Amino acid sequence: MKKTWPARLPRAWILLLLMSIFMALPTAGCGAVLPLPGSVPLSSSGEGVAQEESFFTPEKIKQRIVEIEKTIETLQSSQPLLTSEQVGLTEGEINSRLKGLESLIALYQRYLSVAERAKKTQSDFEKQKAESQKDIAALVPDNPPYSLSFYENYRGRLETLSQEIDTVTYAIRLSESAIVSLKEKIRQNEQHLAMLKEEQTPSKFSEWVQQEVELETEKNRLSLAFREKNVEESRLRFDMLEMERKNVTEGMKWIAQHLQYDEADLKRQVSLIKERERQLQEQAETLRQESEKAREEFMNAQARAESASDAENLSLYRAQQSEKETWYVYYQAAMDQAEQAQVWAEETREIWETRYSLLEKKLPTAELIKRRTETEMRKKDLDNVLLGLQKMQVSLQSRLLTLDSSMASESESSPLYRVLRQESEGLKKQIELNGQYMTSLLSISMLNTRLLEELESLLSSVTITEKVSVASLERLRAFLNFQLWSGDGFSVSVKKLILAVIIVLLGFIASRKATKGVKQYLLRRFEMDPTAAMAIQKGLFAILVFICILAALDMVNIPLTAFAFLGGALALGVGIGAQNIFSNLISGLILFFSKPFRVHDIVEIEDIVGTVEEIESRSTRIRTFDNVDVLVPNRYFLENRIVNWTRTDQVIRGKVKVGVAYGSPAREVERLLLVAASSHKDILTMPEPYVIFNDFGSSSLDFDLYFWVDMRKASRFVAQSDLRYKIIELFEERNITIAFPQLDIHFDKDVSHNMAIVNHPQGKEASRE
């Protein structure tokens, strides 16, 4: 039976009442508190920035926090009504709004904290600035003269300050990058708000969305103010650290001018080093015993694993073997490092004694030069050891990750898990030991660096005449007369060899110029073919060089029998593989003289693309873009087709293909492609990028974007990838669709089939009758 109008009246009134509540809540409980009080859209003008700064005061921020807390309470109390089916909001949307408001409160509190910190830093900066006006002698706590240990403390402080300055500089760069991103987000938020406000028929849901955007805008503005305040505080800290570093540097100069030999300080340093040596010796002895014990356990575990016949327990035995081996390696490395640390302790003692000798001015110039050479070699060796330790640390970390993955797949109560855990502990101990070893290595390297600086400082004041006299003519003569090898009635010394090399080099230069003149004469006088003239030039050049070599050996009285061993080696090489060797040697000579490619050229050989790193006599080394070295025999270049990308210059053209849907504005597509190319920092402006409307494709309008890249500064493949990202971004902003393959199917009208017409998302009809 049909219901009458009065029977439906209560339900309509209930619905009307709920809608009235919903209309009132966003205004009184949500919408009124979302806009930022007193704020203005971010602007590049000074007035807009001043108004932004005027809002972020402690009083207004605290007031704003109270308003947000009231909004949260209103939302929580009104949540059952807002999440009713009639209103259309979900509980997740309400919770998201609550979380956003809570995060906004936290952000305001963070801003108050950084503002207070910036205020305190400003006060500290003013105090430090006033202190820095004092005389430099007043900034150094003690009175001269100073010991070397006191000077070392100042140097350590200077290094710490330099590290802190680098950290603050990096933080400022990150914050400045975030500021640029936040300004762009605020601009996008304001555009979104303007679009929402221009809607002709706003709904309650659109009002809710508008409030969400307003909340996001307020958070971004506050984040921007927080970042700017943080940058302000960081710059103050940077200025303070720079000021302190300047003071410490001046203090170091003052201390260096008043350094004095201190016997007590030297004895104290030597005593500490000797005590360290004694402790290291005891530690090495203990580790030697532990190493022997770990070795026995490892050998026993290895024997059990090799003799195990039970396949079920074989994995456990092997895990035990690996675990024992890990601990054995740890103790062995610890013992070796303890013994090496004793050597470094001895070097440390020698460095301190040398540095104090420099203060006494007791070392002659010859000894200074010798110590400098020794220090440079020692520092180089330490750097090589440090590099090896870093590689070992990476390997240990990789092993630990693999082991942790294996542990994750085992039950904690299984025997295998316990064995893996013990091995993991051993690897962690190795990593810790390696880190301590690197720290000690860096310490001794730093001492060597400081000694080297002091030696260089002293040697810089030595006159050139004195340096030449120190270079001991007797030692030079002894070196030149050093006998390299001798035979029946002859001897080859360094002096003879150097003289022979000089004669050969001069003959080489003269032969090259002479043969070049002969080539030009043949081309000009007889109009000879350039290839034939080049062949004559090379042959004549080889003959003249050979004659120069024989003349040089005769002039310095070095017989050919002195190089008899070379004949034996050559005969052996010919017997093993004369054909390939001579083929590659001759090909190498041809490549060297004809120069179809040079070092650092980018070449393509079949499926290999890389950079020529080195052209040797037998092969050419090419490094691919995967950082893999490929050795290619020289004769391969003469027998196959080679593509040289950079033979004439390093500028390479790249191409990006793109197809857009039919109906897209072609000229706009062309403009956007050129915008993408011009916005890329690695794409050259000369020659200019250009766009070719390539073809009317079966499913798209095909365009080709051509551009040029300097391979010395950028990669063509990276530039192509960046352009594709940028093109997608620009096309999405302009609602231009990148097409994909489509197919239209036509059915004969006479054929009757049951069909379903499906509209493609592109708007094209998928099928037609």
CSV table of C-alpha atoms in Angstrom, one decimal, residues 250-638:
chain,number,residue,atom,x,y,z
A,250,GLU,CA,95.9,32.8,14.7
A,251,GLY,CA,96.5,31.1,18.1
A,252,MET,CA,98.4,28.3,16.3
A,253,LYS,CA,100.6,30.9,14.6
A,254,TRP,CA,101.2,32.6,17.9
A,255,ILE,CA,102.0,29.3,19.6
A,256,ALA,CA,104.2,28.2,16.6
A,257,GLN,CA,106.3,31.4,17.0
A,258,HIS,CA,106.8,30.6,20.7
A,259,LEU,CA,107.4,26.9,20.5
A,260,GLN,CA,110.4,25.7,22.6
A,261,TYR,CA,112.2,22.4,23.2
A,262,ASP,CA,110.7,20.9,26.3
A,263,GLU,CA,112.7,17.9,27.6
A,264,ALA,CA,110.0,17.0,30.1
A,265,ASP,CA,107.2,17.0,27.5
A,266,LEU,CA,109.3,14.8,25.2
A,267,LYS,CA,110.1,12.4,28.0
A,268,ARG,CA,106.4,12.3,28.9
A,269,GLN,CA,105.4,11.5,25.4
A,270,VAL,CA,108.1,8.8,25.0
A,271,SER,CA,107.0,7.3,28.3
A,272,LEU,CA,103.4,7.1,27.2
A,273,ILE,CA,104.5,5.5,24.0
A,274,LYS,CA,106.7,2.9,25.7
A,275,GLU,CA,103.9,2.0,28.0
A,276,ARG,CA,101.6,1.5,25.0
A,277,GLU,CA,104.3,-0.7,23.4
A,278,ARG,CA,104.4,-2.8,26.6
A,279,GLN,CA,100.6,-3.2,26.6
A,280,LEU,CA,100.6,-4.1,23.0
A,281,GLN,CA,103.3,-6.7,23.5
A,282,GLU,CA,101.2,-8.4,26.3
A,283,GLN,CA,98.1,-8.2,24.2
A,284,ALA,CA,99.9,-9.8,21.2
A,285,GLU,CA,101.1,-12.7,23.5
A,286,THR,CA,97.6,-13.3,24.8
A,287,LEU,CA,96.1,-13.1,21.3
A,288,ARG,CA,98.8,-15.6,20.0
A,289,GLN,CA,97.6,-18.1,22.6
A,290,GLU,CA,93.9,-17.5,21.6
A,291,SER,CA,94.8,-17.8,18.0
A,292,GLU,CA,96.4,-21.2,18.5
A,293,LYS,CA,93.4,-22.4,20.4
A,294,ALA,CA,91.0,-21.1,17.7
A,295,ARG,CA,93.2,-22.8,15.0
A,296,GLU,CA,92.9,-26.2,16.8
A,297,GLU,CA,89.1,-25.8,17.0
A,298,PHE,CA,88.9,-24.9,13.4
A,299,MET,CA,91.0,-27.9,12.3
A,300,ASN,CA,88.8,-30.2,14.4
A,301,ALA,CA,85.7,-28.7,12.9
A,302,GLN,CA,87.1,-29.1,9.4
A,303,ALA,CA,88.0,-32.8,10.0
A,304,ARG,CA,84.4,-33.4,11.3
A,305,ALA,CA,82.9,-31.8,8.2
A,306,GLU,CA,85.2,-33.8,5.8
A,307,SER,CA,84.5,-37.1,7.5
A,308,ALA,CA,80.8,-36.6,8.1
A,309,SER,CA,78.7,-39.3,6.4
A,310,ASP,CA,75.3,-38.2,7.8
A,311,ALA,CA,73.8,-35.9,5.1
A,312,GLU,CA,71.3,-34.5,7.6
A,313,ASN,CA,74.0,-33.1,9.9
A,314,LEU,CA,76.4,-32.1,7.1
A,315,SER,CA,75.1,-28.6,6.9
A,316,LEU,CA,75.5,-28.2,10.6
A,317,TYR,CA,79.1,-29.4,10.5
A,318,ARG,CA,79.9,-27.1,7.7
A,319,ALA,CA,78.4,-24.2,9.5
A,320,GLN,CA,80.5,-25.1,12.6
A,321,GLN,CA,83.6,-25.2,10.4
A,322,SER,CA,82.8,-21.7,9.0
A,323,GLU,CA,82.1,-20.4,12.5
A,324,LYS,CA,85.4,-21.7,13.8
A,325,GLU,CA,87.2,-20.3,10.8
A,326,THR,CA,85.7,-16.9,11.4
A,327,TRP,CA,87.0,-16.8,15.0
A,328,TYR,CA,90.4,-18.1,14.0
A,329,VAL,CA,90.6,-15.3,11.4
A,330,TYR,CA,89.6,-12.8,14.0
A,331,TYR,CA,92.3,-13.8,16.5
A,332,GLN,CA,94.9,-14.0,13.8
A,333,ALA,CA,94.0,-10.6,12.5
A,334,ALA,CA,93.9,-9.2,16.0
A,335,MET,CA,97.4,-10.6,16.7
A,336,ASP,CA,98.8,-9.2,13.4
A,337,GLN,CA,97.3,-5.8,14.1
A,338,ALA,CA,98.7,-5.8,17.7
A,339,GLU,CA,102.2,-6.5,16.3
A,340,GLN,CA,101.8,-3.9,13.6
A,341,ALA,CA,100.6,-1.4,16.3
A,342,GLN,CA,103.9,-2.0,18.1
A,343,VAL,CA,105.7,-0.9,14.9
A,344,TRP,CA,103.5,2.2,14.7
A,345,ALA,CA,104.1,3.0,18.3
A,346,GLU,CA,107.9,2.9,17.5
A,347,GLU,CA,107.2,5.2,14.5
A,348,THR,CA,105.2,7.5,16.7
A,349,ARG,CA,108.1,7.8,19.1
A,350,GLU,CA,110.5,8.6,16.3
A,351,ILE,CA,108.1,11.2,14.9
A,352,TRP,CA,107.9,13.0,18.3
A,353,GLU,CA,111.7,12.9,18.6
A,354,THR,CA,112.1,14.2,15.1
A,355,ARG,CA,109.7,17.0,15.6
A,356,TYR,CA,111.5,18.1,18.8
A,357,SER,CA,114.8,17.9,16.9
A,358,LEU,CA,113.3,20.3,14.4
A,359,LEU,CA,112.6,22.7,17.3
A,360,GLU,CA,116.2,22.5,18.4
A,361,LYS,CA,117.4,23.2,14.8
A,362,LYS,CA,119.8,20.2,15.1
A,363,LEU,CA,119.1,18.5,11.9
A,364,PRO,CA,121.2,19.5,8.8
A,365,THR,CA,119.6,20.1,5.5
A,366,ALA,CA,120.6,16.8,4.1
A,367,GLU,CA,118.9,15.0,7.0
A,368,LEU,CA,115.8,17.1,6.5
A,369,ILE,CA,115.6,16.0,2.8
A,370,LYS,CA,116.1,12.4,3.8
A,371,ARG,CA,113.4,12.6,6.5
A,372,ARG,CA,111.0,14.2,4.1
A,373,THR,CA,111.5,11.5,1.6
A,374,GLU,CA,111.0,8.8,4.2
A,375,THR,CA,107.9,10.5,5.6
A,376,GLU,CA,106.4,10.8,2.1
A,377,MET,CA,107.0,7.1,1.4
A,378,ARG,CA,105.6,6.1,4.8
A,379,LYS,CA,102.5,8.2,4.4
A,380,LYS,CA,101.9,6.7,0.9
A,381,ASP,CA,102.2,3.2,2.4
A,382,LEU,CA,99.7,4.1,5.1
A,383,ASP,CA,97.3,5.4,2.6
A,384,ASN,CA,97.5,2.1,0.7
A,385,VAL,CA,96.9,0.1,3.8
A,386,LEU,CA,93.9,2.3,4.7
A,387,LEU,CA,92.4,1.6,1.3
A,388,GLY,CA,92.8,-2.1,1.8
A,389,LEU,CA,91.1,-1.9,5.2
A,390,GLN,CA,88.2,0.0,3.7
A,391,LYS,CA,87.7,-2.7,1.1
A,392,MET,CA,88.0,-5.4,3.8
A,393,GLN,CA,85.3,-3.5,5.9
A,394,VAL,CA,82.9,-3.6,2.9
A,395,SER,CA,83.5,-7.3,2.4
A,396,LEU,CA,82.9,-8.0,6.1
A,397,GLN,CA,79.7,-6.0,6.1
A,398,SER,CA,78.5,-7.9,3.0
A,399,ARG,CA,79.2,-11.3,4.7
A,400,LEU,CA,77.4,-10.2,7.8
A,401,LEU,CA,74.3,-9.2,5.8
A,402,THR,CA,74.3,-12.6,4.1
A,403,LEU,CA,74.7,-14.4,7.5
A,404,ASP,CA,71.8,-12.4,9.0
A,405,SER,CA,69.6,-13.5,6.1
A,406,SER,CA,70.5,-17.1,6.7
A,407,MET,CA,69.7,-16.7,10.4
A,408,ALA,CA,66.3,-15.2,9.6
A,409,SER,CA,65.3,-18.4,7.8
A,410,GLU,CA,66.2,-20.6,10.8
A,411,SER,CA,64.4,-21.2,14.1
A,412,GLU,CA,66.0,-19.7,17.2
A,413,SER,CA,65.9,-23.0,19.0
A,414,SER,CA,67.8,-25.0,16.2
A,415,PRO,CA,71.5,-25.9,16.7
A,416,LEU,CA,72.2,-24.3,13.3
A,417,TYR,CA,70.9,-21.0,14.4
A,418,ARG,CA,73.1,-21.0,17.4
A,419,VAL,CA,76.2,-21.7,15.3
A,420,LEU,CA,75.2,-19.0,12.8
A,421,ARG,CA,74.8,-16.5,15.7
A,422,GLN,CA,78.3,-17.4,17.0
A,423,GLU,CA,79.7,-16.8,13.5
A,424,SER,CA,77.8,-13.5,13.3
A,425,GLU,CA,79.4,-12.4,16.6
A,426,GLY,CA,82.8,-13.3,15.2
A,427,LEU,CA,82.1,-11.1,12.1
A,428,LYS,CA,81.0,-8.2,14.2
A,429,LYS,CA,84.2,-8.5,16.3
A,430,GLN,CA,86.2,-8.5,13.1
A,431,ILE,CA,84.3,-5.4,11.9
A,432,GLU,CA,84.9,-3.7,15.2
A,433,LEU,CA,88.6,-4.6,15.2
A,434,ASN,CA,89.0,-3.4,11.7
A,435,GLY,CA,87.4,0.0,12.6
A,436,GLN,CA,89.8,0.4,15.6
A,437,TYR,CA,92.7,-0.5,13.4
A,438,MET,CA,91.7,2.2,10.8
A,439,THR,CA,91.4,4.7,13.6
A,440,SER,CA,94.9,3.9,14.8
A,441,LEU,CA,96.1,4.1,11.1
A,442,LEU,CA,94.5,7.5,10.7
A,443,SER,CA,96.2,8.7,13.8
A,444,ILE,CA,99.7,7.7,12.7
A,445,SER,CA,98.9,9.1,9.2
A,446,MET,CA,97.9,12.4,10.7
A,447,LEU,CA,101.2,12.6,12.7
A,448,ASN,CA,103.2,11.9,9.5
A,449,THR,CA,101.2,14.6,7.8
A,450,ARG,CA,102.1,17.1,10.5
A,451,LEU,CA,105.7,16.1,10.4
A,452,LEU,CA,105.8,16.5,6.6
A,453,GLU,CA,104.3,20.0,6.9
A,454,GLU,CA,106.9,21.0,9.4
A,455,LEU,CA,109.7,19.6,7.3
A,456,GLU,CA,108.4,21.4,4.2
A,457,SER,CA,108.2,24.6,6.2
A,458,LEU,CA,111.9,24.3,7.2
A,459,LEU,CA,113.1,23.3,3.8
A,460,SER,CA,111.2,26.3,2.2
A,461,SER,CA,113.6,28.6,4.1
A,462,VAL,CA,116.7,26.8,2.8
A,463,THR,CA,118.4,28.6,-0.1
A,464,ILE,CA,118.7,27.0,-3.5
A,465,THR,CA,122.4,27.0,-3.3
A,466,GLU,CA,122.4,25.0,-0.1
A,467,LYS,CA,119.8,22.6,-1.5
A,468,VAL,CA,122.0,21.9,-4.5
A,469,SER,CA,125.1,21.4,-2.3
A,470,VAL,CA,123.1,19.0,-0.2
A,471,ALA,CA,122.3,17.0,-3.2
A,472,SER,CA,125.8,15.5,-2.7
A,473,LEU,CA,127.7,15.3,-6.0
A,474,GLU,CA,129.4,12.2,-4.7
A,475,ARG,CA,126.1,10.4,-4.4
A,476,LEU,CA,125.0,11.6,-7.8
A,477,ARG,CA,128.3,10.3,-9.3
A,478,ALA,CA,127.9,7.0,-7.5
A,479,PHE,CA,124.4,6.7,-8.9
A,480,LEU,CA,125.5,7.5,-12.4
A,481,ASN,CA,128.4,5.0,-12.2
A,482,PHE,CA,126.2,2.3,-10.7
A,483,GLN,CA,126.8,-0.9,-12.8
A,484,LEU,CA,123.6,-2.4,-14.1
A,485,TRP,CA,125.1,-5.5,-15.7
A,486,SER,CA,128.4,-6.6,-17.1
A,487,GLY,CA,129.9,-9.2,-19.4
A,488,ASP,CA,133.0,-10.2,-21.3
A,489,GLY,CA,135.0,-7.0,-21.7
A,490,PHE,CA,132.0,-4.6,-21.2
A,491,SER,CA,129.9,-3.1,-18.5
A,492,VAL,CA,126.7,-1.1,-18.7
A,493,SER,CA,126.3,1.7,-16.1
A,494,VAL,CA,123.5,4.1,-15.5
A,495,LYS,CA,125.5,7.0,-17.1
A,496,LYS,CA,126.1,5.0,-20.3
A,497,LEU,CA,122.4,4.0,-20.5
A,498,ILE,CA,121.2,7.6,-20.0
A,499,LEU,CA,123.6,8.8,-22.6
A,500,ALA,CA,122.5,6.1,-25.1
A,501,VAL,CA,118.8,7.0,-24.4
A,502,ILE,CA,119.5,10.7,-25.0
A,503,ILE,CA,121.3,9.9,-28.3
A,504,VAL,CA,118.4,7.7,-29.4
A,505,LEU,CA,115.8,10.3,-28.5
A,506,LEU,CA,117.7,13.0,-30.5
A,507,GLY,CA,118.0,10.6,-33.4
A,508,PHE,CA,114.3,9.8,-33.1
A,509,ILE,CA,113.4,13.5,-33.3
A,510,ALA,CA,115.8,14.1,-36.2
A,511,SER,CA,114.6,11.0,-38.1
A,512,ARG,CA,111.0,12.1,-37.7
A,513,LYS,CA,111.6,15.6,-39.1
A,514,ALA,CA,113.8,14.2,-41.9
A,515,THR,CA,111.3,11.6,-43.0
A,516,LYS,CA,108.5,14.2,-42.8
A,517,GLY,CA,110.5,16.4,-45.2
A,518,VAL,CA,111.1,13.5,-47.5
A,519,LYS,CA,107.3,12.8,-47.6
A,520,GLN,CA,106.5,16.4,-48.4
A,521,TYR,CA,109.1,16.5,-51.1
A,522,LEU,CA,107.7,13.3,-52.7
A,523,LEU,CA,104.2,14.7,-52.6
A,524,ARG,CA,105.2,18.0,-54.1
A,525,ARG,CA,107.8,17.0,-56.6
A,526,PHE,CA,106.5,13.7,-57.9
A,527,GLU,CA,102.8,14.1,-57.0
A,528,MET,CA,103.0,10.6,-55.4
A,529,ASP,CA,100.0,8.9,-53.9
A,530,PRO,CA,99.7,10.0,-50.2
A,531,THR,CA,99.4,6.4,-49.0
A,532,ALA,CA,102.6,5.4,-50.8
A,533,ALA,CA,104.4,8.5,-49.5
A,534,MET,CA,103.3,7.6,-46.0
A,535,ALA,CA,104.6,4.0,-46.4
A,536,ILE,CA,107.9,5.3,-47.6
A,537,GLN,CA,108.1,7.7,-44.7
A,538,LYS,CA,107.4,5.0,-42.1
A,539,GLY,CA,109.9,2.6,-43.7
A,540,LEU,CA,112.6,5.2,-43.9
A,541,PHE,CA,111.9,6.3,-40.3
A,542,ALA,CA,112.3,2.8,-39.0
A,543,ILE,CA,115.6,2.4,-40.8
A,544,LEU,CA,116.9,5.7,-39.4
A,545,VAL,CA,115.8,4.9,-35.9
A,546,PHE,CA,117.5,1.5,-36.0
A,547,ILE,CA,120.8,3.2,-37.3
A,548,CYS,CA,120.5,5.7,-34.4
A,549,ILE,CA,120.2,2.9,-31.9
A,550,LEU,CA,123.3,1.1,-33.3
A,551,ALA,CA,125.3,4.4,-33.3
A,552,ALA,CA,124.3,5.2,-29.8
A,553,LEU,CA,125.4,1.8,-28.5
A,554,ASP,CA,128.7,2.1,-30.3
A,555,MET,CA,129.3,5.6,-29.0
A,556,VAL,CA,128.9,4.5,-25.4
A,557,ASN,CA,130.7,1.3,-25.9
A,558,ILE,CA,127.8,-1.0,-25.2
A,559,PRO,CA,128.1,-4.1,-27.5
A,560,LEU,CA,125.0,-5.8,-28.9
A,561,THR,CA,126.0,-8.9,-26.8
A,562,ALA,CA,124.9,-7.0,-23.7
A,563,PHE,CA,121.3,-7.6,-25.0
A,564,ALA,CA,121.8,-11.2,-25.8
A,565,PHE,CA,119.2,-12.2,-23.3
A,566,LEU,CA,116.6,-10.3,-25.3
A,567,GLY,CA,117.4,-12.5,-28.3
A,568,GLY,CA,116.7,-15.6,-26.3
A,569,ALA,CA,113.4,-14.1,-25.0
A,570,LEU,CA,112.5,-13.2,-28.6
A,571,ALA,CA,113.3,-16.6,-29.9
A,572,LEU,CA,111.1,-18.2,-27.1
A,573,GLY,CA,108.2,-15.9,-28.0
A,574,VAL,CA,108.5,-16.7,-31.7
A,575,GLY,CA,108.5,-20.4,-30.8
A,576,ILE,CA,105.3,-20.2,-28.7
A,577,GLY,CA,103.1,-18.0,-30.8
A,578,ALA,CA,104.9,-16.0,-33.5
A,579,GLN,CA,101.9,-15.6,-35.8
A,580,ASN,CA,99.4,-14.0,-33.4
A,581,ILE,CA,102.1,-12.0,-31.6
A,582,PHE,CA,103.6,-10.5,-34.7
A,583,SER,CA,100.2,-9.9,-36.2
A,584,ASN,CA,99.1,-7.9,-33.1
A,585,LEU,CA,102.5,-6.1,-32.9
A,586,ILE,CA,102.3,-4.9,-36.5
A,587,SER,CA,98.7,-4.0,-36.1
A,588,GLY,CA,99.6,-2.0,-33.0
A,589,LEU,CA,102.2,-0.1,-34.9
A,590,ILE,CA,99.7,0.6,-37.7
A,591,LEU,CA,97.2,1.8,-35.1
A,592,PHE,CA,99.8,3.9,-33.4
A,593,PHE,CA,100.9,5.7,-36.5
A,594,SER,CA,97.6,5.9,-38.5
A,595,LYS,CA,95.6,6.8,-35.3
A,596,PRO,CA,92.1,5.7,-36.4
A,597,PHE,CA,91.3,6.4,-32.7
A,598,ARG,CA,93.0,8.0,-29.8
A,599,VAL,CA,93.0,7.5,-26.0
A,600,HIS,CA,89.7,8.7,-24.5
A,601,ASP,CA,87.8,8.3,-27.8
A,602,ILE,CA,84.5,6.5,-27.5
A,603,VAL,CA,84.3,3.6,-29.9
A,604,GLU,CA,81.7,0.9,-30.8
A,605,ILE,CA,82.8,-2.6,-31.6
A,606,GLU,CA,79.9,-4.9,-32.4
A,607,ASP,CA,77.9,-4.9,-29.1
A,608,ILE,CA,80.6,-3.2,-27.0
A,609,VAL,CA,80.6,0.6,-26.5
A,610,GLY,CA,83.3,2.1,-24.4
A,611,THR,CA,86.2,4.5,-23.9
A,612,VAL,CA,89.7,3.8,-25.2
A,613,GLU,CA,91.9,3.8,-22.1
A,614,GLU,CA,95.2,2.5,-23.4
A,615,ILE,CA,96.7,1.4,-26.7
A,616,GLU,CA,99.4,-1.2,-26.1
A,617,SER,CA,101.7,-3.1,-28.4
A,618,ARG,CA,99.6,-6.3,-28.4
A,619,SER,CA,96.1,-5.2,-27.5
A,620,THR,CA,93.9,-2.1,-26.8
A,621,ARG,CA,92.1,-1.7,-23.5
A,622,ILE,CA,88.5,-0.4,-23.7
A,623,ARG,CA,86.5,0.4,-20.6
A,624,THR,CA,82.8,0.0,-21.1
A,625,PHE,CA,80.1,2.2,-19.5
A,626,ASP,CA,79.6,-0.7,-17.0
A,627,ASN,CA,83.2,0.0,-15.8
A,628,VAL,CA,84.4,-3.3,-17.2
A,629,ASP,CA,87.8,-3.4,-19.0
A,630,VAL,CA,87.8,-5.2,-22.3
A,631,LEU,CA,91.1,-6.2,-24.0
A,632,VAL,CA,90.7,-6.3,-27.8
A,633,PRO,CA,93.6,-7.6,-30.0
A,634,ASN,CA,95.0,-4.9,-32.2
A,635,ARG,CA,94.5,-6.9,-35.4
A,636,TYR,CA,90.7,-7.0,-34.7
A,637,PHE,CA,90.6,-3.2,-35.5
A,638,LEU,CA,92.1,-3.8,-38.9
